[in-house]
Structures are given as structure tokens and as C-alpha cells.
CSV table of C-alpha atoms in Angstrom, one decimal:
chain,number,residue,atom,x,y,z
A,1,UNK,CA,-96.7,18.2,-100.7
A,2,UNK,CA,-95.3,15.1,-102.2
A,3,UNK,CA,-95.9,14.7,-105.7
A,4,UNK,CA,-98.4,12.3,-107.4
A,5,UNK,CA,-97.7,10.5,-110.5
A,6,UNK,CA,-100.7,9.0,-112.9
A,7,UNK,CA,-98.8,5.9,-112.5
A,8,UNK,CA,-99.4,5.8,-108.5
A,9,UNK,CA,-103.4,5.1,-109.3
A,10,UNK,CA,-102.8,1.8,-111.9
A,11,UNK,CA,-104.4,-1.2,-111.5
A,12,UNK,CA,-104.3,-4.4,-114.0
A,13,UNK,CA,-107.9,-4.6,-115.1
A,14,UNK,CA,-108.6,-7.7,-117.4
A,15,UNK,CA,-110.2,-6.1,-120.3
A,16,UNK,CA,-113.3,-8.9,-119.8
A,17,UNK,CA,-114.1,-7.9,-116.7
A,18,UNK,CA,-115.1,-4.3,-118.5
A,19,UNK,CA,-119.0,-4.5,-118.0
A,20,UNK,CA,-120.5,-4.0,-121.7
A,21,UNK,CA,-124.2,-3.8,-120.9
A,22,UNK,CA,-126.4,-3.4,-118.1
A,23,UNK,CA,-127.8,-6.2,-115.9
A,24,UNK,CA,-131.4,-7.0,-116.3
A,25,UNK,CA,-132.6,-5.7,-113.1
A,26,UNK,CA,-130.7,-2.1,-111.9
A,27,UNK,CA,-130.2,-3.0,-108.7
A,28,UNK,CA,-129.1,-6.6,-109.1
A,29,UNK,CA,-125.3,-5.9,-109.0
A,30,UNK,CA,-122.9,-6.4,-106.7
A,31,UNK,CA,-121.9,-3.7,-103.9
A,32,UNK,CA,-118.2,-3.6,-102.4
A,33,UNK,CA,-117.4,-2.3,-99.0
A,34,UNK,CA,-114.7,-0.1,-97.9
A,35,UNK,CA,-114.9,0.8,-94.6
A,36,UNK,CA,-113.4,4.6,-94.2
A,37,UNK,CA,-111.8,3.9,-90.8
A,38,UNK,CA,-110.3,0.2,-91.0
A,39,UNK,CA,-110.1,-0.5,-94.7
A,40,UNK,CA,-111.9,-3.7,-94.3
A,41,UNK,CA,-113.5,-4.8,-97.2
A,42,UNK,CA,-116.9,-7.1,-97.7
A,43,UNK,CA,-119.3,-7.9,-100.6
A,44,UNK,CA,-122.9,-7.7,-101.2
A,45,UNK,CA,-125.3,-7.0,-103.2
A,46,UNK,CA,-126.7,-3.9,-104.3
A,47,UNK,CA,-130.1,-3.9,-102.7
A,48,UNK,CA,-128.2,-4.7,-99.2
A,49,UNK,CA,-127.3,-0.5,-99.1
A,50,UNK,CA,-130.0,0.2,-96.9
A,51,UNK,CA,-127.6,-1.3,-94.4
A,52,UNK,CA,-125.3,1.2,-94.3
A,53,UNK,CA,-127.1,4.2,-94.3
A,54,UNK,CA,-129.4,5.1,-91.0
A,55,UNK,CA,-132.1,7.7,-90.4
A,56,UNK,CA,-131.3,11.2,-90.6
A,57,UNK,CA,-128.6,10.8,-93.1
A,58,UNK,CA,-128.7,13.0,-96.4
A,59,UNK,CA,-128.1,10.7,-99.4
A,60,UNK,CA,-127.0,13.4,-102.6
A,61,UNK,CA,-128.0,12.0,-105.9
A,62,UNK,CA,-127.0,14.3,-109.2
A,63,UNK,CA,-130.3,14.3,-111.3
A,64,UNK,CA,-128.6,15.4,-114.6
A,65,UNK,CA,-130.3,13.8,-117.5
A,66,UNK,CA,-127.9,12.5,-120.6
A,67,UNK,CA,-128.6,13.9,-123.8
A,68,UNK,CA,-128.7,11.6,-127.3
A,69,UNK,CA,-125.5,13.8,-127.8
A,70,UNK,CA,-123.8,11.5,-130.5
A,71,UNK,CA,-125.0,12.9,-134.1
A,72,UNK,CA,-123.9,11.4,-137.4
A,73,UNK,CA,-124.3,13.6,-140.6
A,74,UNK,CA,-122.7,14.5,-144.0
A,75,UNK,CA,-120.6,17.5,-145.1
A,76,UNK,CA,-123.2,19.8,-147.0
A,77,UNK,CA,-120.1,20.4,-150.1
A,78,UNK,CA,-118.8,16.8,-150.2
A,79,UNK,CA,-120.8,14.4,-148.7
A,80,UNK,CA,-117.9,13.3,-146.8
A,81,UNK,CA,-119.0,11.5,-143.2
A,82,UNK,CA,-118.9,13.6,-140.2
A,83,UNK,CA,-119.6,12.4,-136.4
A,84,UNK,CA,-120.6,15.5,-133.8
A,85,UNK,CA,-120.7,15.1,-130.1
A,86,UNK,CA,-122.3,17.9,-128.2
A,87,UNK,CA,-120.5,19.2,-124.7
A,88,UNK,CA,-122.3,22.2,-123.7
A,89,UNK,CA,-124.9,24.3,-124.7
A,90,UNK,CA,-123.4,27.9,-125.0
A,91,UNK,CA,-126.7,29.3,-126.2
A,92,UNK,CA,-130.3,27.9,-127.8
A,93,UNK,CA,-129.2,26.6,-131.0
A,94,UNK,CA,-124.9,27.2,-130.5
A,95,UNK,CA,-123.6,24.2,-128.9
A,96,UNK,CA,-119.7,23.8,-128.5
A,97,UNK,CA,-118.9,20.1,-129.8
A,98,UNK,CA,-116.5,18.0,-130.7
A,99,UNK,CA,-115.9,17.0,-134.7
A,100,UNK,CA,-114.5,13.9,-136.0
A,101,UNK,CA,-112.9,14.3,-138.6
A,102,UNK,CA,-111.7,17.4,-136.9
A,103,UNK,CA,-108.7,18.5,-139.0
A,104,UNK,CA,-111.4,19.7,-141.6
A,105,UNK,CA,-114.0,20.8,-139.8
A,106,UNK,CA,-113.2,24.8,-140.2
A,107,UNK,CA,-115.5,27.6,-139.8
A,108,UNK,CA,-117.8,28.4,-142.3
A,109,UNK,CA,-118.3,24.2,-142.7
A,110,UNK,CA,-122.0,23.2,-143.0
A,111,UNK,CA,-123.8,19.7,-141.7
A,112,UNK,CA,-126.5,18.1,-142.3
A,113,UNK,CA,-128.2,15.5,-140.2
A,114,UNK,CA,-131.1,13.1,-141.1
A,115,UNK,CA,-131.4,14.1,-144.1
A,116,UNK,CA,-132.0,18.1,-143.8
A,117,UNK,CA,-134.1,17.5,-141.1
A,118,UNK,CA,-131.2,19.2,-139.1
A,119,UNK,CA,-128.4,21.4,-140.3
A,120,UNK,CA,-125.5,23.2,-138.8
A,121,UNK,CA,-122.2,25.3,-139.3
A,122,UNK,CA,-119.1,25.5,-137.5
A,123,UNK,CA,-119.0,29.2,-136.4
A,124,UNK,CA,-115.6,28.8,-134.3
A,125,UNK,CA,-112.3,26.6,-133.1
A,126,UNK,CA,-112.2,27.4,-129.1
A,127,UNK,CA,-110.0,25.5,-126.8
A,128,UNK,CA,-108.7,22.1,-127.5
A,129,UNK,CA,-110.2,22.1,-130.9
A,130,UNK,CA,-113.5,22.0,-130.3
A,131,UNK,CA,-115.7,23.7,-132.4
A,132,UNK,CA,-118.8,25.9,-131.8
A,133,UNK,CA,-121.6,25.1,-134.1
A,134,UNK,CA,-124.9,26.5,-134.7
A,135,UNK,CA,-128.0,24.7,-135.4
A,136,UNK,CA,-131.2,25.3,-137.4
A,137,UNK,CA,-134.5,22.9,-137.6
A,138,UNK,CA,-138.0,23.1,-138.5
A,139,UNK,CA,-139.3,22.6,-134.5
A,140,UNK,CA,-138.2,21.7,-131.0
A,141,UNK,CA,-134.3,21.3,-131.4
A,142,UNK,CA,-134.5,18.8,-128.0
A,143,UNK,CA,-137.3,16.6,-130.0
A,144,UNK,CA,-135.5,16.8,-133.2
A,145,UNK,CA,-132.3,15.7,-131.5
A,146,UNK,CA,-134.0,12.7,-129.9
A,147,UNK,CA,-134.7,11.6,-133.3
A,148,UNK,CA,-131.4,11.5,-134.7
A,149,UNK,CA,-129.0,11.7,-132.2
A,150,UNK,CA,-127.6,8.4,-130.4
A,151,UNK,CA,-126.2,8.3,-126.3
A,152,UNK,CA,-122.5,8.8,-126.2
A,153,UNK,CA,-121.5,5.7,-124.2
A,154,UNK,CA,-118.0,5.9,-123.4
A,155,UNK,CA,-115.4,4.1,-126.0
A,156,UNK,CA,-114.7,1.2,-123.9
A,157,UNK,CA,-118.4,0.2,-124.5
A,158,UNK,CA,-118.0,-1.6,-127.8
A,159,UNK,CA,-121.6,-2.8,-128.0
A,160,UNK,CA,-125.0,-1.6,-128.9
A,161,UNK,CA,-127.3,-0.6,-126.2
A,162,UNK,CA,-130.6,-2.1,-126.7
A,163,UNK,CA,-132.7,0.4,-124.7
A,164,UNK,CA,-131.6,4.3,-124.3
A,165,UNK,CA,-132.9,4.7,-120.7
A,166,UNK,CA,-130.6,2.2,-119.1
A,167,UNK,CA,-128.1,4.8,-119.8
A,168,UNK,CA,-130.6,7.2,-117.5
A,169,UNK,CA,-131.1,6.9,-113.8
A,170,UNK,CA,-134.4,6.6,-113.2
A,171,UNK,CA,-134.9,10.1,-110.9
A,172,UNK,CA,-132.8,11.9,-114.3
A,173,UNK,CA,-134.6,15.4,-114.8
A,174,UNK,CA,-132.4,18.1,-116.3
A,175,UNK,CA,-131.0,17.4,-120.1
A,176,UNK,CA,-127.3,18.1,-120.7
A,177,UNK,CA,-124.8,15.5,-120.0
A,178,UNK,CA,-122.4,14.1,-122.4
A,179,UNK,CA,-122.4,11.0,-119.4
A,180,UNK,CA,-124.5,9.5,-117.1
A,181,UNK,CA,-123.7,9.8,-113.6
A,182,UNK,CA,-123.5,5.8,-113.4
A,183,UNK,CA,-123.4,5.4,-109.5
A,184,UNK,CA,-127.2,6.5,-109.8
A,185,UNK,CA,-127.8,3.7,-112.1
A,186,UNK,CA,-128.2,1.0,-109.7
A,187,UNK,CA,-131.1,2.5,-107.7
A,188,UNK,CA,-135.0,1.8,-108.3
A,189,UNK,CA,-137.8,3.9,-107.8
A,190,UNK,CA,-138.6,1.1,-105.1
A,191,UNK,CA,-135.4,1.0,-103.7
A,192,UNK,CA,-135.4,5.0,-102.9
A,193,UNK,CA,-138.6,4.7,-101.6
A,194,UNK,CA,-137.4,1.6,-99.1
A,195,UNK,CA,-134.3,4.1,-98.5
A,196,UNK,CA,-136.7,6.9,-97.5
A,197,UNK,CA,-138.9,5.5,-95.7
A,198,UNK,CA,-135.8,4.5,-93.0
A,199,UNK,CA,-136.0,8.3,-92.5
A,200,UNK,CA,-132.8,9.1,-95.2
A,201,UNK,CA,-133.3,12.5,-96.6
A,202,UNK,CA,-132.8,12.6,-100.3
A,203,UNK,CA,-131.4,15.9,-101.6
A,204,UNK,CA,-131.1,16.0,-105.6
A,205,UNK,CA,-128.3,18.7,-107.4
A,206,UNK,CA,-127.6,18.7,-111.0
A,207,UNK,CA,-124.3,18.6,-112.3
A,208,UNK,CA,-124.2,17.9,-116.2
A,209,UNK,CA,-121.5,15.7,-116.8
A,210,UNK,CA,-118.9,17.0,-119.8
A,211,UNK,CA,-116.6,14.9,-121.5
A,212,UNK,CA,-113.9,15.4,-119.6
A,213,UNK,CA,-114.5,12.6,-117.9
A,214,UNK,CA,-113.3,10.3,-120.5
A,215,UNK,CA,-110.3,12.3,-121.4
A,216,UNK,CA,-107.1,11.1,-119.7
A,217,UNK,CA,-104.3,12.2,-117.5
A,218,UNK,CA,-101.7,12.7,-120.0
A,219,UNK,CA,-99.2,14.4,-117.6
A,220,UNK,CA,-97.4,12.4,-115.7
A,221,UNK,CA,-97.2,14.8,-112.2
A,222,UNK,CA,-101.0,14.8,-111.9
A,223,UNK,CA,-101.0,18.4,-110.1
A,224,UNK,CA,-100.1,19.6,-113.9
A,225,UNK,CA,-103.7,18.0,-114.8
A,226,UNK,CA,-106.3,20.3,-116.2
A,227,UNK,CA,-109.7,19.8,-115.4
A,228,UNK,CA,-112.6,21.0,-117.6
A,229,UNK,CA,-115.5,22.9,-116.4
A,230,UNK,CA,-118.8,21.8,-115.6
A,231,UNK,CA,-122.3,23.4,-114.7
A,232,UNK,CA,-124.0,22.8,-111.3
A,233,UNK,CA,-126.8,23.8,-109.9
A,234,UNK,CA,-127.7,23.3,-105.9
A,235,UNK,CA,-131.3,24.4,-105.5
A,236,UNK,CA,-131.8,26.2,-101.8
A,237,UNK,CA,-133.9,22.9,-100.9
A,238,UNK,CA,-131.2,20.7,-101.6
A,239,UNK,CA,-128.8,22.8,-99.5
A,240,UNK,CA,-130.7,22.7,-96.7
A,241,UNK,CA,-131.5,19.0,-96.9
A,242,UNK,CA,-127.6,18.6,-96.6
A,243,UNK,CA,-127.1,21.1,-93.7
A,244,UNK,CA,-129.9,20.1,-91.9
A,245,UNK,CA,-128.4,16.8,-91.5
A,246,UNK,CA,-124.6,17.5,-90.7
A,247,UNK,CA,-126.0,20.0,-88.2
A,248,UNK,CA,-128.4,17.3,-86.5
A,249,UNK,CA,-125.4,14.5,-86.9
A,250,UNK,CA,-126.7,12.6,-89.2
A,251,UNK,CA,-124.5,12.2,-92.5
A,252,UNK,CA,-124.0,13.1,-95.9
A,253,UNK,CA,-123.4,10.2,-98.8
A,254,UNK,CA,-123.0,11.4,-101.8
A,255,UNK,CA,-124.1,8.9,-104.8
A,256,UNK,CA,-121.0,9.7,-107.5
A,257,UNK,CA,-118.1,11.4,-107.9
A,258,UNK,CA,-120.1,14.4,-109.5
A,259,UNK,CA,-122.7,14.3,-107.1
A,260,UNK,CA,-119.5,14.9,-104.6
A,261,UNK,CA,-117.7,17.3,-106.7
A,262,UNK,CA,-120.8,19.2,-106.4
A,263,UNK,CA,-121.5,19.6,-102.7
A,264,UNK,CA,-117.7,20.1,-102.4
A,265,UNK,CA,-117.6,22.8,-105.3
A,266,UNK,CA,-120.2,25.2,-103.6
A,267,UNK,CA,-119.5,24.7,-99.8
A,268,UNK,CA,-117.8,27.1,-97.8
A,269,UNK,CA,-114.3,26.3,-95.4
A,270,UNK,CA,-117.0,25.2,-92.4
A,271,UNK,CA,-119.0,23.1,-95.2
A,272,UNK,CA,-122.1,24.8,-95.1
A,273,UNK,CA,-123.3,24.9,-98.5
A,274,UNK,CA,-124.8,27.4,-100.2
A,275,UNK,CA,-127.2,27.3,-103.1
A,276,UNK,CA,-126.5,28.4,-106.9
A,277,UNK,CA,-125.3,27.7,-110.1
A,278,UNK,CA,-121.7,27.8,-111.6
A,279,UNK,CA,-119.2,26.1,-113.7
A,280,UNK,CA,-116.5,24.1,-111.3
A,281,UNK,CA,-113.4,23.2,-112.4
A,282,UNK,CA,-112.5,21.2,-108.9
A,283,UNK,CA,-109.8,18.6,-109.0
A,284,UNK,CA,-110.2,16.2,-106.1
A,285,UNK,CA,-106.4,14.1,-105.5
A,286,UNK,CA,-105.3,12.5,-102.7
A,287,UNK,CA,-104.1,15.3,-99.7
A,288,UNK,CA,-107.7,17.1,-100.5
A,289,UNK,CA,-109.4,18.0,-97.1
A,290,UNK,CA,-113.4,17.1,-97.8
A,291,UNK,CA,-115.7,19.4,-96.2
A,292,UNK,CA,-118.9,18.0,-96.7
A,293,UNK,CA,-119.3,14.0,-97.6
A,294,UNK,CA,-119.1,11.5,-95.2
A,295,UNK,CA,-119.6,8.3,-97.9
A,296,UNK,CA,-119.5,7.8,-101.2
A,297,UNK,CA,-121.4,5.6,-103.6
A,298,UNK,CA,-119.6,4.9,-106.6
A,299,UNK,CA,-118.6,2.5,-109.3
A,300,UNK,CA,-115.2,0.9,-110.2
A,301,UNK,CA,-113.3,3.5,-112.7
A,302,UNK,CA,-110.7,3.8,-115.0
A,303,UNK,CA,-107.1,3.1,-114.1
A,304,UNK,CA,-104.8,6.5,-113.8
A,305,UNK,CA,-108.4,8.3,-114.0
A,306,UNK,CA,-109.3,11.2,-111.6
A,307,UNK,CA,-112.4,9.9,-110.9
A,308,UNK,CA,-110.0,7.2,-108.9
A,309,UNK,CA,-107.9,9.8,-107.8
A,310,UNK,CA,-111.2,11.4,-106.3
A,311,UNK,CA,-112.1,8.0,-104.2
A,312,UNK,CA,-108.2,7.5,-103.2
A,313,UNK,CA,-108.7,11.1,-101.6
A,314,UNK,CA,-111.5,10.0,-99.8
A,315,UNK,CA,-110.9,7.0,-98.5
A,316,UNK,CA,-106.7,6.6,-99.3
A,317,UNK,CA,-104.8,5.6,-102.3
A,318,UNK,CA,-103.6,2.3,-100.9
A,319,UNK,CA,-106.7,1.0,-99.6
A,320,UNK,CA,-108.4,1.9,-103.0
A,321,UNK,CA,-105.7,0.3,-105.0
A,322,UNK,CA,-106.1,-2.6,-102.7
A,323,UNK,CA,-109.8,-2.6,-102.7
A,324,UNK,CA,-109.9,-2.7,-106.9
A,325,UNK,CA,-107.3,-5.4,-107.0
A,326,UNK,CA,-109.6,-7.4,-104.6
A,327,UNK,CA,-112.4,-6.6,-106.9
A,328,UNK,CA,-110.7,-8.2,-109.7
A,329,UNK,CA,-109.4,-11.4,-108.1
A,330,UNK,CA,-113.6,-11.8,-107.0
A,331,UNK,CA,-114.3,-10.9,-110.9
A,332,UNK,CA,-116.3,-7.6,-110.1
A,333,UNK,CA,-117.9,-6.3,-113.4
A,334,UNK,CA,-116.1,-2.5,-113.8
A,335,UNK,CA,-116.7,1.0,-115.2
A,336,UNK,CA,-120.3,2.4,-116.6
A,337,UNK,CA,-122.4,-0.6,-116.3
A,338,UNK,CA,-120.3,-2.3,-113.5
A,339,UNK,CA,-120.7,-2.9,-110.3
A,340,UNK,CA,-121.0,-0.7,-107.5
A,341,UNK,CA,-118.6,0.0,-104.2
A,342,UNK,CA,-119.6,1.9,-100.8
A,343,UNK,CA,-117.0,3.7,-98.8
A,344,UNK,CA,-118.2,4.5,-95.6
């Protein structure tokens, strides 16, 4: 196979078109799209997806919920400043985060947050410098973290949001991501229902979204790229949702790259999937053979990202490329908040 550079997936993005908050209404956005078997390209709105989907198609949706996983605290033997994002929960009260200042965070440091009302101490350095630390609180560690703790929009989000559950889809159920899954933020409880009731099975699987997916490529052959682990879980209900319809020729559109990631992480070489829970690792690049999506539903992302790299797989790095620098030239609002694209 040929090999693919990070450079082969940049696009010039004009840093104002980099949505900074969410629209009023979820569902007001724009919608792009990409047709899988001519490349043709047309806009509408976000509310027009009923359109493109037709009964007895399985629409996937990842019902991870994002955790206020930003803390800000104080060194308990100098007072010095220290910000803590949580990635994972390894066990009840040991969560493996990442430290800034990192350079001095070394085990045997202890934190406090809000005052004493939470405290911690960094029990380990595992890889790439992240640390394991281990809370202690008077009560529920999830409500005392809801307190104190702040969402961890991604850095090219410079401003404040107003309200924490526009960072949330509004079907999120299962605390643990470090992200939103923000193709899922453009539906309404109305607009599922409307979807539904056009006879679209809706299959839910949690994936809980790491912070991998702000780290860049830094290697320049992309296959050299190292992909961080993430936990799934496909409940037997949702894998049958999914097999019942590509058994019955209806399709499967997954909303998001995780959601994707997900069905293609725990289906086997015929793309029957199976139910469980793991961590997957899966690096989706263009020359990757999908076995279970039909469609996608996703938002514009970062250049050189492998979130792109996962869309130019599906529907082919040129069109993709060419599809984003039409989004630009028609002023397309990109990224988290942005707008949304459908490649079917």
C-alpha cells in the first residue's frame, strides 16, 4: 500500500469560520451532502436529514455522556496552581489524568480542589506522562465533581459556554467522556421522534470518547500513528437493531466517527456484530475496507486529523478534501459546534 502522509488530509480553514458556540436551536445548522457514489455535493439544512434516510434503516447514535472533567485546584505544599483533566476511570476514586503543570506533578503530590471539598494524590506516571491520581471526598465523587469541575471543550474553543448541556446530546446517558460526540448534537428529542416514526430503527452504543481525539498526528507517514484506547460498549439490543437491518436491506448510518469506530471495532469479517464491551484502539485511514456503515453523519474536523482520515476512508480523500474546500468557500461554520455534513 501506498503511503499516506498527514499532509495529504490539509485543508486551509480560515480561523473565523471555527464555530465558537452553539446555535440557538440544535438543529438549526447547516447539513452538507456528499453523495458516496458520485461525489456530488448539495446543502441544506439540518432538519432536511429525514430525507436521506428511509424506513428500515438503523441510524447508530453513541449515547456517551461528557463528564465536567476540567478541575482546577492548588498544590496542598505550595499553593502553586494546578489544572487536572480526567481521561479514564481506572477504578472508583483512581482516575488516570492529565496534569498541567506536568513537569512537577510527581507521585506522592497532593491536590486540593474547592477548597478541601475534594482532594487527591498522584499515585503514578504511566504512558505519555499522564498521571494516575486518587481521590477522596466527603460523598458521591460524580456530584462533588459536578460541582467543581468545568466541561473540557477542545482548545480551539476560546470562549465560555454559557450552558453545560449544549456540550451534551440530548439522548447522553453513560458518564465518561473527556468529548462529546458532536455529530449527535444537532438532533432534538423531536427530530428523533420525526426520524422514527418514518420506520428508522434507532440503536444506541456507548463509546466514551478519550482525549485522543484532540491530540495530533505528529508523524508524518500516518501508518506510524498511534491511537489511544477507548471503552465501548454494544448492548445485545443494539446489535440486533443493526443486524436486523443489513439482513432485511435496509441500512446502517452511523451518527459520528465514534459511533462508526464502534460498530466497526466489534463486528466480525461478514459484519455481523456482536455485543460487548472492550477498549478499541481502531485506526480508520483511507484503504480501510468498512464492514458495517453504509452513511455517516458527521461534522467538519480538524485538518491532518484522523477523524478526517476516518471520513476520507469512507467516502475518498479527494472528494472529502474537495467537499471541505467547498464548505469554506460557502462559509460553513467547522469543528465542535459547526455544522454538519452527510455522506451517503
Amino acid at each position: 500500500m501506498m503511503e499516506l502522509k498527514k499532509s495529504d488530509f490539509y485543508y486551509d480553514l480560515p480561523r473565523e469560520l471555527i464555530a465558537q458556540h452553539p446555535l440557538e436551536q440544535r438543529s438549526a445548522s447547516r447539513l452538507m451532502h456528499l453523495s458516496r457514489e458520485t461525489g456530488e455535493v448539495s446543502h441544506y439544512h439540518f432538519t432536511d436529514i429525514k430525507r436521506f434516510l428511509r424506513a428500515g434503516d438503523c441510524l447508530v447514535l453513541n449515547n456517551t455522556r461528557v463528564i465536567p472533567a476540567r478541575l482546577f485546584g492548588k498544590r496542598m505544599d505550595t499553593g502553586g496552581a494546578v489544572e487536572v483533566l480526567l481521561l479514564r476511570r481506572r477504578e472508583l476514586m483512581l482516575w488516570e489524568v492529565l496534569v498541567r503543570p506536568g513537569k512537577k506533578a510527581r507521585v506522592g503530590m497532593k491536590l486540593q480542589f474547592g477548597d478541601g471539598l475534594l482532594t487527591g494524590e498522584v499515585t503514578d506516571i504511566v504512558e505519555e506522562g499522564n498521571r494516575l491520581i486518587r481521590f477522596s471526598c466527603d460523598g458521591v465523587f460524580e456530584e462533588v465533581l459536578d460541582r467543581l469541575g468545568e466541561m473540557p471543550l477542545p482548545p480551539y474553543i476560546t470562549e465560555k459556554l454559557e450552558d453545560k448541556n449544549r456540550y451534551q446530546t440530548v439522548y447522553a446517558k453513560y458518564d465518561g467522556s473527556a468529548a462529546a460526540p458532536t455529530a449527535g448534537l444537532h438532533f432534538t428529542d423531536e427530530l428523533l421522534a420525526e426520524v422514527a416514526s418514518m420506520g428508522v430503527d434507532i440503536a444506541y452504543v456507548t463509546l466514551h470518547v478519550g482525549l485522543g481525539t484532540f491530540r495530533p498526528v505528529k508523524e508524518d507517514n500516518i501508518l506510524e500513528h498511534h491511537m489511544h484506547t477507548e471503552w465501548y460498549e454494544v448492548s445485545p439490543q443494539a446489535a440486533g437493531q443493526i443486524n436486523h437491518a443489513r439482513q432485511n436491506g435496509g441500512r446502517v448510518i452511523c451518527v459520528g466517527t465514534t459511533s462508526c469506530r464502534t460498530v466497526e471495532s466489534c463486528a466480525d469479517e461478514t459484519g455481523l456484530v456482536r455485543a460487548g464491551q472492550g477498549e478499541t484502539d481502531i485506526f480508520i485511514y483511507p484503504g480501510y475496507k468498512f464492514k458495517v456503515p453504509d452513511g455517516l453523519i458527521t461534522n467538519f474536523h480538524l485538518p491532518e486529523s484522523t477523524l478526517i482520515m476516518l471520513v476520507s476512508a469512507l467516502a475518498g480523500r479527494e472528494r472529502v478534501l474537495g467537499a471541505y474546500e467547498e464548505a469554506v468557500r460557502e462559509r460553513y461554520r467547522f469543528f465542535s459546534f459547526g455544522d454538519a455534513m452527510i455522506i451517503v
